[in-house]
Tab-separated table of C-alpha atoms in Angstrom:
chain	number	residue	atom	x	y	z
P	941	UNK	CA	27.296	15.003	10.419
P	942	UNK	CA	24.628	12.394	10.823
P	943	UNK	CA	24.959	8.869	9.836
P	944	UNK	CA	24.018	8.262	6.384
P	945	UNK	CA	23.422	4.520	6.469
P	946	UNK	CA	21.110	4.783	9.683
P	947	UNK	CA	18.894	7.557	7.769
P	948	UNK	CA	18.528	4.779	4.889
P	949	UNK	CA	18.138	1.832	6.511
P	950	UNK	CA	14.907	3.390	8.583
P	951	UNK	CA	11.793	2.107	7.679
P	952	UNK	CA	10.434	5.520	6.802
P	953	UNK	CA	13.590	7.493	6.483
P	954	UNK	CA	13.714	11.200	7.359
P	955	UNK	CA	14.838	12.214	3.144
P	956	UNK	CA	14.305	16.149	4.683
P	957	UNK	CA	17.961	15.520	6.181
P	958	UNK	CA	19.579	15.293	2.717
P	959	UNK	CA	19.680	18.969	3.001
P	960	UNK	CA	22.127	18.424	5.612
P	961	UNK	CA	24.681	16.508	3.119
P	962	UNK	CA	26.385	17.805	-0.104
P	963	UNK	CA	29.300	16.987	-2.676
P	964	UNK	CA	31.286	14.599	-0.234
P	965	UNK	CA	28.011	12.568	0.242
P	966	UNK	CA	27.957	11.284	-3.626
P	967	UNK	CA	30.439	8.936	-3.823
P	968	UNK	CA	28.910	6.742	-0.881
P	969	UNK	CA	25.578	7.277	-2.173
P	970	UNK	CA	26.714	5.550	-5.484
P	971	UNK	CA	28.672	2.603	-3.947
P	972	UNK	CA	25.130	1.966	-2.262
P	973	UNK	CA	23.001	2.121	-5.184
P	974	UNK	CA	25.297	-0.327	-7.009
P	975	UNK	CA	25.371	-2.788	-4.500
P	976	UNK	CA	22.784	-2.171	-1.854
P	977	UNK	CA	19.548	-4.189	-1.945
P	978	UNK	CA	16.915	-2.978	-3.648
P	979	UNK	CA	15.389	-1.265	-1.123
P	980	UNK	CA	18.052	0.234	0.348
P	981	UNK	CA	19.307	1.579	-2.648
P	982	UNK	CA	16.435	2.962	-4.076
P	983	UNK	CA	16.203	4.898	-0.476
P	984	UNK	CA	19.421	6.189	-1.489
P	985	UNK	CA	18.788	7.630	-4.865
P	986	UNK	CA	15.827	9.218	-4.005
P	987	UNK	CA	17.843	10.517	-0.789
P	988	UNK	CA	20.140	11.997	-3.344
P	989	UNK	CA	17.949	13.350	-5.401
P	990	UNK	CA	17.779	16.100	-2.447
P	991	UNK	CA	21.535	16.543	-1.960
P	992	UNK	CA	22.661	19.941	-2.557
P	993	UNK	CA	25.251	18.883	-4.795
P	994	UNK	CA	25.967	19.269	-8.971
P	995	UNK	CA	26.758	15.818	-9.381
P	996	UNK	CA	22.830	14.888	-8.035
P	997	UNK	CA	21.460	15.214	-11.719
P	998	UNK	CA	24.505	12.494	-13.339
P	999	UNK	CA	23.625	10.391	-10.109
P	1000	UNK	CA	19.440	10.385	-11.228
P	1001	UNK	CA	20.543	10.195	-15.057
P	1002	UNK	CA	22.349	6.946	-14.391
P	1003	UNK	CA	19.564	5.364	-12.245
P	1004	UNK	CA	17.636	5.536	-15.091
P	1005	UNK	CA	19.015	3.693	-17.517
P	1006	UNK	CA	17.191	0.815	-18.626
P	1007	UNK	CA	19.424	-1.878	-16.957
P	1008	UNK	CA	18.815	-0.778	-13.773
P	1009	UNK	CA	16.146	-2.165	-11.467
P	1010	UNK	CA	12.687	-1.231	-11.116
P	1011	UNK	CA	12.834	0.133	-7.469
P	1012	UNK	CA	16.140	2.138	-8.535
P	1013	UNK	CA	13.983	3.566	-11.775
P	1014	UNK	CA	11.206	4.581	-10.048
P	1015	UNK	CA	13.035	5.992	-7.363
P	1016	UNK	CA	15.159	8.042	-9.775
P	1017	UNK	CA	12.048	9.280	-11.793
P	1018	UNK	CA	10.657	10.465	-8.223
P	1019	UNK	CA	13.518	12.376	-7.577
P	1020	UNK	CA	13.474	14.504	-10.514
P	1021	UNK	CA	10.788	16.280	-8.835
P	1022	UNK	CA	13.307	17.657	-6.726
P	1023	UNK	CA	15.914	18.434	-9.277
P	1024	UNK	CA	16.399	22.045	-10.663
P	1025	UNK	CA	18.004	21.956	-13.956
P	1026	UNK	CA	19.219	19.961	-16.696
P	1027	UNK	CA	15.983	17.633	-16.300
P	1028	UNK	CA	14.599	17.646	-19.735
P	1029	UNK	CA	16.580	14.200	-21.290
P	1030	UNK	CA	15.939	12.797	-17.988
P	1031	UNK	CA	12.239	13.173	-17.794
P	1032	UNK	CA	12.160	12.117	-21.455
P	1033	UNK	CA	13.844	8.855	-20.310
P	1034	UNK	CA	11.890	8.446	-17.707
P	1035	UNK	CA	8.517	9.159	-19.216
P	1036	UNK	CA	9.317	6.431	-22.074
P	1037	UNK	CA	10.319	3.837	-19.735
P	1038	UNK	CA	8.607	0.575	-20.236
P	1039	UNK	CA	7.174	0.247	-16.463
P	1040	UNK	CA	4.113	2.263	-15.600
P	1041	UNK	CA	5.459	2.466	-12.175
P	1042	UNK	CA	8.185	4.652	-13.763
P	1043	UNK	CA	6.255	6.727	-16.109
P	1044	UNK	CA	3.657	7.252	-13.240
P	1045	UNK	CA	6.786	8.907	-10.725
P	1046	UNK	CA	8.124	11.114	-13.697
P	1047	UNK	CA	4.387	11.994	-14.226
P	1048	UNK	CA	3.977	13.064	-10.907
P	1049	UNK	CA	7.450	15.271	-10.842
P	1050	UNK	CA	6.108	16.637	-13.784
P	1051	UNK	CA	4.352	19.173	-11.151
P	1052	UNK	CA	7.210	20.591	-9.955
P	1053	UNK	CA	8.834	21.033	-13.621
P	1054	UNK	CA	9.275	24.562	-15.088
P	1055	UNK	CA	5.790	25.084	-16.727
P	1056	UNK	CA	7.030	25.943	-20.236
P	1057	UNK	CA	8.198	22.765	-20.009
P	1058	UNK	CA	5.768	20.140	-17.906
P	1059	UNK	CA	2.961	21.691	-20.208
P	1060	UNK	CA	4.287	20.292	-23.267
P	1061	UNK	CA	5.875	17.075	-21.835
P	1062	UNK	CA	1.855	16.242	-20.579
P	1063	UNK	CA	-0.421	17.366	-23.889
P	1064	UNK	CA	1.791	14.927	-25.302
P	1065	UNK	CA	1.366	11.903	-22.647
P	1066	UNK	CA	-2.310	12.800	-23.083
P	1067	UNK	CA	-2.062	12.461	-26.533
P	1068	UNK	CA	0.414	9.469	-26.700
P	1069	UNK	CA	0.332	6.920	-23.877
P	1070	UNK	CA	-1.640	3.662	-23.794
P	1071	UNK	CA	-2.783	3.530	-20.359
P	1072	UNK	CA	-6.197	5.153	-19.110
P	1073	UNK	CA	-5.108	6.034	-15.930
P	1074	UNK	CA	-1.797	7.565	-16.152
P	1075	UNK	CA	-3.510	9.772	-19.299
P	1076	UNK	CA	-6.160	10.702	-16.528
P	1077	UNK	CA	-2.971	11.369	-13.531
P	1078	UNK	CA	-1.623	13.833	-16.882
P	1079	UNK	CA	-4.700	15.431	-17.138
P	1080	UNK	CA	-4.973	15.990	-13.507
P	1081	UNK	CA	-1.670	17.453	-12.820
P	1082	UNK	CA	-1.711	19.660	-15.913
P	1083	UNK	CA	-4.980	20.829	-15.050
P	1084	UNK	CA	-3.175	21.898	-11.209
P	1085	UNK	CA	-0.696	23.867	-13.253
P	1086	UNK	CA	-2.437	25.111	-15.071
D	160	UNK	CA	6.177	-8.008	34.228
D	161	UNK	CA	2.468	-7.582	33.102
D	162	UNK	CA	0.745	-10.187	34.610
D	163	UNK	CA	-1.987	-12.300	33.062
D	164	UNK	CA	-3.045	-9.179	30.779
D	165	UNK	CA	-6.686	-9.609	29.810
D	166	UNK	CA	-6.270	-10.469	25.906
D	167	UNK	CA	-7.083	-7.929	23.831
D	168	UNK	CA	-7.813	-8.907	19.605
D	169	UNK	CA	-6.900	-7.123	16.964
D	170	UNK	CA	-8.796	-8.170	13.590
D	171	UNK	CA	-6.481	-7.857	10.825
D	172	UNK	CA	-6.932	-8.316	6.867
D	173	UNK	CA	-4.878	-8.302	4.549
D	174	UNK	CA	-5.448	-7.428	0.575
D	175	UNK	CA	-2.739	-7.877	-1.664
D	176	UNK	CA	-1.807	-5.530	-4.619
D	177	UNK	CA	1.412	-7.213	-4.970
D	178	UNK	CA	2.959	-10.569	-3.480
D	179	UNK	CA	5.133	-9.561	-0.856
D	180	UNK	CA	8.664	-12.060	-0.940
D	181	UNK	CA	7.350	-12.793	2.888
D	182	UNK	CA	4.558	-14.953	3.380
D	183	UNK	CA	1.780	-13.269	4.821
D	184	UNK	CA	1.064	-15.387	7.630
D	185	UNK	CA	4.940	-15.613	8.658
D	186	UNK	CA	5.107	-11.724	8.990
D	187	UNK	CA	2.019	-11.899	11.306
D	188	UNK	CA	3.185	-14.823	12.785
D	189	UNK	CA	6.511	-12.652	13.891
D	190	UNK	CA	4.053	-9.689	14.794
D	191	UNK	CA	2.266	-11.708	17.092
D	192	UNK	CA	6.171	-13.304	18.394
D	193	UNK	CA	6.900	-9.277	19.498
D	194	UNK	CA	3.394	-9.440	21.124
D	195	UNK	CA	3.639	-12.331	23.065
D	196	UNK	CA	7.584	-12.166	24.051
D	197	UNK	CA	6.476	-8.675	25.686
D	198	UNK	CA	3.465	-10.495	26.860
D	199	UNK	CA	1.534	-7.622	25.753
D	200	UNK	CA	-2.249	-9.862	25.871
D	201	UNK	CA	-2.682	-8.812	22.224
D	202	UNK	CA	-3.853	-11.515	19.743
D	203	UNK	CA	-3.362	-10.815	16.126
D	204	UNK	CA	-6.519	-12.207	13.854
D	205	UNK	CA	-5.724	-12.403	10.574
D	206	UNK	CA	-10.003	-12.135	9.234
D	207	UNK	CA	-9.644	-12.256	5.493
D	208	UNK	CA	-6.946	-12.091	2.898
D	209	UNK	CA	-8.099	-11.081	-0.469
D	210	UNK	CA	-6.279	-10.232	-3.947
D	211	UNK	CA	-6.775	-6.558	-5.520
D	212	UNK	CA	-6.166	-5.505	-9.052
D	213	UNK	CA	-5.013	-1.841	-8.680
D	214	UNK	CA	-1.811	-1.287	-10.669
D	215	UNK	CA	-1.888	2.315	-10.348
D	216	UNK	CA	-1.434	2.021	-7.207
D	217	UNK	CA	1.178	-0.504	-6.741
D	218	UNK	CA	3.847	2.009	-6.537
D	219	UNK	CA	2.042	4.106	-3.793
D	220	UNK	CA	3.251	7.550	-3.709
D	221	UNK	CA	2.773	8.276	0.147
D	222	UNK	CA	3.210	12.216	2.035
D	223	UNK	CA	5.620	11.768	4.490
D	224	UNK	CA	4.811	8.965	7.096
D	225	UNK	CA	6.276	10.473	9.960
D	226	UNK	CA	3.188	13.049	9.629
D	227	UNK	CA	0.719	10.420	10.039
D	228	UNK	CA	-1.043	12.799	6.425
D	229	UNK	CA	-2.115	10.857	3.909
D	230	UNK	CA	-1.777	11.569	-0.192
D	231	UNK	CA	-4.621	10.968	-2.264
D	232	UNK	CA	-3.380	8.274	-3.265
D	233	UNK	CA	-3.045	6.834	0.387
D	234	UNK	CA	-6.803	8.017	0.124
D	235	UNK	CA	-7.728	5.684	-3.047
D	236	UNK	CA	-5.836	2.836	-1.835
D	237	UNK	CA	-7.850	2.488	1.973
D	238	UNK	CA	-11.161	2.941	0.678
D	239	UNK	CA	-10.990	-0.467	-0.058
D	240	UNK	CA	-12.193	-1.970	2.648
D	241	UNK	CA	-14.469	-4.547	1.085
D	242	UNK	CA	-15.881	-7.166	4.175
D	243	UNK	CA	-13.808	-4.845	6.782
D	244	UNK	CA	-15.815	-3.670	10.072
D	245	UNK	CA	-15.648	-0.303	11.263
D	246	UNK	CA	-11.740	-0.330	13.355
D	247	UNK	CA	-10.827	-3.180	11.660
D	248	UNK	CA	-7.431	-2.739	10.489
D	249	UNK	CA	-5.939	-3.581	7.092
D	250	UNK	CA	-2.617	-4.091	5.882
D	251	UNK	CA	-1.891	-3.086	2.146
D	252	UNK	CA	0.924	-5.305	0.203
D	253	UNK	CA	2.235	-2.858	-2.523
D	254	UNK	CA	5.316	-2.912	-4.686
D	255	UNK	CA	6.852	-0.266	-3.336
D	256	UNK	CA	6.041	3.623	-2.054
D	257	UNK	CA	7.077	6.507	-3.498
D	258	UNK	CA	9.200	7.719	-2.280
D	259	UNK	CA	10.670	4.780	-0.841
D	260	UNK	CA	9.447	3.199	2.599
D	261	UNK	CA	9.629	-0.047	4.064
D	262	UNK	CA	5.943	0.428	5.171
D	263	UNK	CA	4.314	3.570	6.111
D	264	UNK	CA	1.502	3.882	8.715
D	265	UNK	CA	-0.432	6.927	7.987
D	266	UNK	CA	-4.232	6.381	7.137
D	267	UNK	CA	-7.515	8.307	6.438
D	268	UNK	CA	-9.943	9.165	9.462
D	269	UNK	CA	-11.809	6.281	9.755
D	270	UNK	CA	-10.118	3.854	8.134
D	271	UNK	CA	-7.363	2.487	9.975
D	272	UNK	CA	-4.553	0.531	8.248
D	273	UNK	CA	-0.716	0.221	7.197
D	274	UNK	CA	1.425	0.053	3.956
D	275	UNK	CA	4.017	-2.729	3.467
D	276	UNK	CA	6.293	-3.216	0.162
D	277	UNK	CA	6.975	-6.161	-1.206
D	278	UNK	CA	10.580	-6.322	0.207
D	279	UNK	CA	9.830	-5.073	3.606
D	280	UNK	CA	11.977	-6.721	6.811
D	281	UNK	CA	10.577	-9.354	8.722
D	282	UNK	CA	9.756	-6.774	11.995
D	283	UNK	CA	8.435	-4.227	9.351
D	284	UNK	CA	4.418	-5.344	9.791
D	285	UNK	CA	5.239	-5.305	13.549
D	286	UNK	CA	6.599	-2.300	13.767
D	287	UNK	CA	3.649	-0.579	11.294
D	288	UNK	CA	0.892	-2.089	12.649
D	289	UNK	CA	2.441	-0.815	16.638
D	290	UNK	CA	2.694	2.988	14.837
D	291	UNK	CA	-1.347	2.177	14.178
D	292	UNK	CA	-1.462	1.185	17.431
D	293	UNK	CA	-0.320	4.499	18.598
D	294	UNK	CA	3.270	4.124	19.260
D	295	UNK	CA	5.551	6.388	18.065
D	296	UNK	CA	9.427	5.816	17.357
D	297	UNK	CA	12.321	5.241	19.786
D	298	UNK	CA	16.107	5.225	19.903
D	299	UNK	CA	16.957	1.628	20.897
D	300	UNK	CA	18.111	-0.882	18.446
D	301	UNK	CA	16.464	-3.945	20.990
D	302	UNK	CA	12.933	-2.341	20.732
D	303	UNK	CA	10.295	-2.352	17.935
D	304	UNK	CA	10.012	0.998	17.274
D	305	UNK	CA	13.321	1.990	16.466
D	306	UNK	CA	13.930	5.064	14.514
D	307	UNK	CA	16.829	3.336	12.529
D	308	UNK	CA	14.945	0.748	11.204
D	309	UNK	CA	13.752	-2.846	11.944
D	310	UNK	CA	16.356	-4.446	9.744
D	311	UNK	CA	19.076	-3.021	12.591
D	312	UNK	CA	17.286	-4.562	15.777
D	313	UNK	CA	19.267	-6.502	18.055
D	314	UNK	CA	18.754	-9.747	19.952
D	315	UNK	CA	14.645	-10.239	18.299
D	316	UNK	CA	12.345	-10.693	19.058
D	317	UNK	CA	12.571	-6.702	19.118
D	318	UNK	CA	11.086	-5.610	22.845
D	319	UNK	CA	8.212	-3.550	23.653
D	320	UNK	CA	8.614	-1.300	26.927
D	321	UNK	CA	5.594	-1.360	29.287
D	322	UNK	CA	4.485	2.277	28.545
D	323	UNK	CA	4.477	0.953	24.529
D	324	UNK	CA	2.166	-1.923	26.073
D	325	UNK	CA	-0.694	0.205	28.069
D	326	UNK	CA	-0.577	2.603	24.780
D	327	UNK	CA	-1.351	-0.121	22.225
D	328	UNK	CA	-4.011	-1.429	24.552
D	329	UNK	CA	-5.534	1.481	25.032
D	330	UNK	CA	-5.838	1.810	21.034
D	331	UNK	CA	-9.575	1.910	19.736
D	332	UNK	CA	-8.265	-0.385	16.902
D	333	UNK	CA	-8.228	-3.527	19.585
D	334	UNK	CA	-11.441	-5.348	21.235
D	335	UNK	CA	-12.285	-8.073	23.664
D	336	UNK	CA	-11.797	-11.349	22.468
D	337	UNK	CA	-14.958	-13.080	21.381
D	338	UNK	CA	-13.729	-16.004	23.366
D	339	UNK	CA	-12.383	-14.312	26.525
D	340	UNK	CA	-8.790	-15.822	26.774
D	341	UNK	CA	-6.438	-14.829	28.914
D	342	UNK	CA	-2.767	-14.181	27.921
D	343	UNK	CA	-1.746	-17.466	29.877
D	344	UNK	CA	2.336	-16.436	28.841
């Protein structure tokens, strides 16, 4: 089993070994997002986002809460792009978060979303949000899905 | 161990989405400490330092950095290039990088230059600007490059083995110094 700590603390860490890891991984991954430094921690929810583990989608849910920090939101809104099922109320958290930086991530995992349900989600970004470019970066992707 | 190395420049710039928590000049400044501990004859000039308004890209989603590919919006960010010369190289202060890097080094033909987030290590601008540079990672916590990150590096200023040295050198990205010093070290 590799070292989880020296996969996160690289400066460009190799997230492809999260395949590697599953259920007994969590609980460590937590403890650092709660009290890592931002960086590190945001490495670690994203990280976990790729876990092959049933617990990955509570981790992601509770990243984004609205008391959490930016670099943990935006992390967590990335990583639903690698997340199977049970996505919907996450994206919709994500999507109405106040940062663009967040909104722009869960955006951009729209892509990888089941289509009956990123085609929806991005009519109504489109249709609803304030900034130019992130209607544009909806636009875009939903014209890749098609 | 190298001799009075003929210096070598490299012109840097720097344009700022977001204020990184280090000060610009001290990150350099510890660049060019890794350079001249090794006594690698390489002078760091910063050229120009400049502001940018681009919030959409101030969370930078990246490909993977390892691959030295580039995203499109890798490809937005380093057209800007605004009073850069062709092989000048340019770093890029962002937020962060999706998903999340201390710094990633890949770049567009043509345009060379590095990504560094606002809460990036001390060594991490080093250790970018030597994957620019052509160096590639290693495996030992006393030296730049190390795979496990600069925040782990022991005994710094972080080393730079001799191969690392005639590879950077040999980079197109570095040119004779207009004023012909020698690294005197």
């Amino acid at each position: 089993m590799r070292d989880l700590e020296s996969i996160l603390r690289a400066n460009e860490p190799r997230y492809y070994l999260a395949v590697e890891f599953q259920d007994e991984i969590i609980p460590r991954l937590r403890e650092i997002i709660e009290v890592g430094e931002a960086l590190f921690a945001s490495k670690a929810v994203y990280f976990a986002s790729l876990v092959r583990s049933s617990e990955v989608v509570n981790v992601i849910g509770s990243c984004l809460r609205p008391g959490k920090s930016k670099e943990i939101r935006v992390a967590a809104a990335a990583g639903l792009r690698n997340l199977k099922d049970g996505t919907t109320a996450l994206f919709e958290t994500a999507l109405s978060d106040e940062d663009l930086c967040v909104r722009k991530a869960a955006i951009y995992s729209l892509r990888t979303a089941p289509k009956s349900f990123a085609v929806p989600m991005l009519l109504k970004i489109i249709q609803e949000e304030d900034l130019p470019f992130l209607k544009e970066l909806a636009a875009k992707i939903l014209k890749e899905i098609g | 161990m190298n001799g009075n190395l003929p210096l070598k420049c490299l012109r840097l710039h720097a344009k700022v989405l977001f204020e990184p928590d280090m000060e610009i000049e001290d990150a350099i400044a510890k660049a060019q400490k890794v350079f001249d501990s090794a006594r690698a004859g390489i002078r760091i000039d910063l050229v120009t330092t400049e502001e940018i308004r681009l919030p959409h890209l101030e969370c930078l989603e990246t490909a993977p950095c390892e691959d030295n590919i580039v995203g499109p919006e890798q490809e937005d960010l380093f057209n800007n290039r605004e009073d850069v010369m062709p092989g000048d190289v340019v770093a890029y202060f962002v937020y962060m990088t999706v998903p999340p890097n201390d710094g990633c080094a890949g770049f567009p033909e043509g345009k060379p230059g590095f990504v560094i987030v606002h809460n990036a290590d001390q060594w991490t601008l080093a250790h970018e600007l030597g994957h620019v540079l052509g160096l590639e990672h290693v495996f030992d916590r006393f030296f730049l490059m190390v795979e496990g990150g600069t925040a782990q590096i022991k005994d710094p200023p972080p080393d730079l083995s001799a191969e690392e040295i005639e590879c950077m050198r040999d980079s197109e990205f570095l040119v004779d110094c207009e004023d012909g010093e020698e690294d005197g070290q």
